[in-house]
Short mmCIF file of C-alpha atoms in Angstrom, two decimals:
data_model
loop_
_atom_site.label_atom_id
_atom_site.label_comp_id
_atom_site.label_asym_id
_atom_site.label_seq_id
_atom_site.Cartn_x
_atom_site.Cartn_y
_atom_site.Cartn_z
CA PHE H 1 7.39 -7.57 -14.99
CA HIS H 2 9.33 -8.79 -12.11
CA PHE H 3 9.17 -7.97 -8.36
CA ASN H 4 11.79 -7.28 -5.85
CA ARG H 5 11.45 -7.67 -2.03
CA THR H 6 13.37 -4.97 -0.29
CA ASP H 7 13.03 -2.22 2.43
CA SER H 8 12.56 1.47 2.61
CA SER H 9 16.22 2.31 2.07
CA ASP H 10 15.93 1.02 -1.62
CA PRO H 11 16.65 3.97 -3.98
CA ASP H 12 14.05 2.86 -6.55
CA PHE H 13 11.38 2.72 -3.87
CA GLN H 14 12.50 6.12 -2.71
CA SER H 15 12.15 7.64 -6.27
CA LEU H 16 8.74 6.10 -6.66
CA VAL H 17 7.58 7.52 -3.34
CA VAL H 18 8.61 11.03 -4.33
CA LEU H 19 6.28 10.76 -7.41
CA LEU H 20 3.47 9.27 -5.09
CA ASP H 21 3.78 12.26 -2.67
CA LYS H 22 3.53 14.60 -5.57
CA ASP H 23 0.28 12.83 -6.83
CA LEU H 24 -1.19 12.92 -3.36
CA ALA H 25 -0.43 16.61 -2.69
CA ILE H 26 -2.60 17.45 -5.72
CA ARG H 27 -5.34 15.02 -4.80
CA ASP H 28 -5.47 15.85 -1.17
CA GLY H 29 -5.15 19.53 -1.45
CA ASP H 30 -5.19 21.16 1.94
CA ASP H 31 -5.43 17.88 3.76
CA HIS H 32 -2.09 16.67 2.51
CA ALA H 33 -0.01 17.77 5.54
CA PHE H 34 -2.33 15.76 7.68
CA TYR H 35 -1.93 12.56 5.72
CA ASN H 36 1.73 12.97 4.91
CA GLN H 37 2.66 12.69 8.69
CA PHE H 38 1.56 9.06 8.57
CA ASN H 39 3.40 8.19 5.38
CA ASN H 40 6.94 8.34 6.76
CA THR H 41 8.78 5.45 4.89
CA ALA H 42 11.72 5.43 7.15
CA ASN H 43 12.16 1.83 8.67
CA ILE H 44 9.49 -0.03 6.48
CA ARG H 45 11.03 -3.45 6.40
CA HIS H 46 8.71 -4.86 3.87
CA VAL H 47 8.70 -3.13 0.48
CA MET H 48 7.84 -4.52 -3.01
CA VAL H 49 9.25 -2.84 -6.22
CA CYS H 50 7.85 -3.88 -9.52
CA TYR H 51 10.10 -3.58 -12.61
CA ASP H 52 9.62 -3.45 -16.32
CA ASN H 53 12.99 -4.79 -17.37
CA SER H 54 15.17 -2.68 -15.20
CA GLN H 55 12.79 0.40 -14.79
CA PRO H 56 10.96 0.58 -11.42
CA VAL H 57 7.27 1.13 -12.35
CA ALA H 58 5.33 0.40 -9.15
CA CYS H 59 5.63 -0.24 -5.39
CA GLY H 60 3.64 -1.21 -2.45
CA ALA H 61 4.68 -1.85 1.20
CA PHE H 62 3.33 -3.04 4.49
CA LYS H 63 4.17 -2.67 8.30
CA GLU H 64 2.67 -4.31 11.17
CA TYR H 65 -0.38 -2.40 12.67
CA GLU H 66 -0.85 -4.93 15.46
CA LYS H 67 -0.36 -8.66 16.06
CA GLY H 68 -1.57 -10.58 13.02
CA VAL H 69 -2.57 -7.41 11.05
CA ALA H 70 -0.35 -5.75 8.29
CA GLU H 71 -1.15 -2.30 7.13
CA ILE H 72 -0.63 -1.69 3.48
CA LYS H 73 1.26 1.49 2.68
CA ARG H 74 2.73 3.47 -0.17
CA MET H 75 0.97 1.74 -3.19
CA PHE H 76 1.88 3.40 -6.44
CA VAL H 77 2.04 2.83 -10.14
CA LEU H 78 3.69 5.26 -12.69
CA GLU H 79 1.09 6.88 -14.54
CA GLU H 80 1.91 5.59 -18.01
CA TYR H 81 1.51 2.04 -16.51
CA ARG H 82 -1.82 2.47 -14.86
CA GLY H 83 -4.69 0.51 -16.22
CA LYS H 84 -2.70 -2.58 -16.85
CA GLY H 85 -3.34 -4.62 -13.83
CA ILE H 86 0.13 -3.77 -12.30
CA GLY H 87 -1.23 -2.30 -9.04
CA HIS H 88 -3.25 -5.48 -8.57
CA LYS H 89 -0.13 -7.56 -9.11
CA VAL H 90 1.85 -5.46 -6.62
CA LEU H 91 -0.93 -5.80 -4.02
CA ASN H 92 -1.12 -9.68 -4.53
CA GLU H 93 2.83 -9.77 -3.99
CA VAL H 94 2.61 -7.60 -0.79
CA GLU H 95 -0.30 -9.81 0.42
CA GLN H 96 1.65 -13.12 -0.34
CA TRP H 97 4.51 -11.90 1.65
CA ALA H 98 2.38 -10.82 4.62
CA THR H 99 0.76 -14.14 4.60
CA GLU H 100 4.13 -15.92 4.58
CA LEU H 101 5.12 -14.02 7.65
CA GLY H 102 1.95 -15.02 9.47
CA TYR H 103 -0.37 -12.01 9.17
CA ARG H 104 -4.04 -12.83 9.06
CA ALA H 105 -5.43 -9.57 7.68
CA CYS H 106 -4.51 -6.48 5.82
CA ILE H 107 -5.83 -3.16 6.53
CA LEU H 108 -5.40 0.13 4.61
CA GLU H 109 -6.43 3.67 4.41
CA THR H 110 -6.99 5.49 1.24
CA GLY H 111 -8.77 8.76 0.30
CA LYS H 112 -12.16 9.58 -1.28
CA MET H 113 -10.09 11.60 -3.98
CA GLN H 114 -8.56 8.31 -5.05
CA PRO H 115 -11.48 6.51 -6.66
CA GLU H 116 -9.11 4.22 -8.73
CA ALA H 117 -7.54 2.89 -5.67
CA ILE H 118 -10.94 2.20 -3.92
CA ARG H 119 -11.89 0.18 -6.96
CA LEU H 120 -8.51 -1.63 -7.08
CA TYR H 121 -8.99 -2.65 -3.37
CA GLN H 122 -12.54 -3.63 -3.78
CA LYS H 123 -11.76 -5.78 -6.77
CA ALA H 124 -8.98 -7.37 -4.66
CA GLY H 125 -11.54 -8.42 -1.98
CA TYR H 126 -11.16 -5.40 0.51
CA LEU H 127 -14.19 -4.37 2.19
CA VAL H 128 -14.75 -0.91 3.77
CA THR H 129 -14.45 -1.00 7.47
CA LYS H 130 -14.66 1.44 10.33
CA ASN H 131 -11.82 4.23 10.23
CA TYR H 132 -9.09 2.97 12.42
CA GLY H 133 -6.28 4.82 14.69
CA GLN H 134 -5.34 8.15 13.44
CA TYR H 135 -8.10 8.21 10.60
CA GLU H 136 -11.03 7.46 12.93
CA ASN H 137 -12.64 10.92 12.62
CA VAL H 138 -11.23 11.96 9.25
CA GLU H 139 -14.10 12.43 6.61
CA ASN H 140 -11.98 11.98 3.55
CA SER H 141 -10.33 8.66 4.72
CA VAL H 142 -11.75 5.32 3.52
CA CYS H 143 -10.36 2.37 5.54
CA MET H 144 -10.72 -1.12 4.15
CA LYS H 145 -9.88 -4.64 5.49
CA LYS H 146 -9.19 -7.96 3.93
CA ASN H 147 -8.64 -11.39 5.77
CA LEU H 148 -5.80 -13.34 4.34
CA PRO H 149 -5.59 -17.11 3.86
CA VAL H 150 -3.61 -18.92 6.56
CA HIS H 151 -0.19 -19.83 5.31
CA PRO H 152 0.53 -23.58 5.89
CA ALA H 153 3.71 -22.89 7.77
CA THR H 154 1.74 -20.47 10.00
CA PRO H 155 0.61 -21.75 13.52
CA VAL H 156 -3.07 -21.13 13.78
#
């Protein structure tokens, strides 16, 4: 597997996001329209695409939530590639990139209908935190946070 740092205009990322949104529409049911409004991929400058040879099989992204805090977005692994640790590798790559850019923490929102995602994030060191921003009073949302190591080149 290899990884490519790109942005949201990348056609491989866009094709994976279409599949992600189909999956979420099924899982979220009636709540999908609410969540979908916060998943606009336009202008995401930090996108990671994972390839198996030349086939895009997974993706993840982040954007600045506030100074020093990156929000993880659009994590997805093709169904036939799940259970192989690829999601964890994508997450590591995304966190590494955020660390290099000086972010000190990552936050994310996932849904109670995505137990695999919750397990992945917990295994990666994320802790459930108070729901933030637009997810504050949303019952189905699970918000999580992880502090990142300080990158040597980053002023403290």
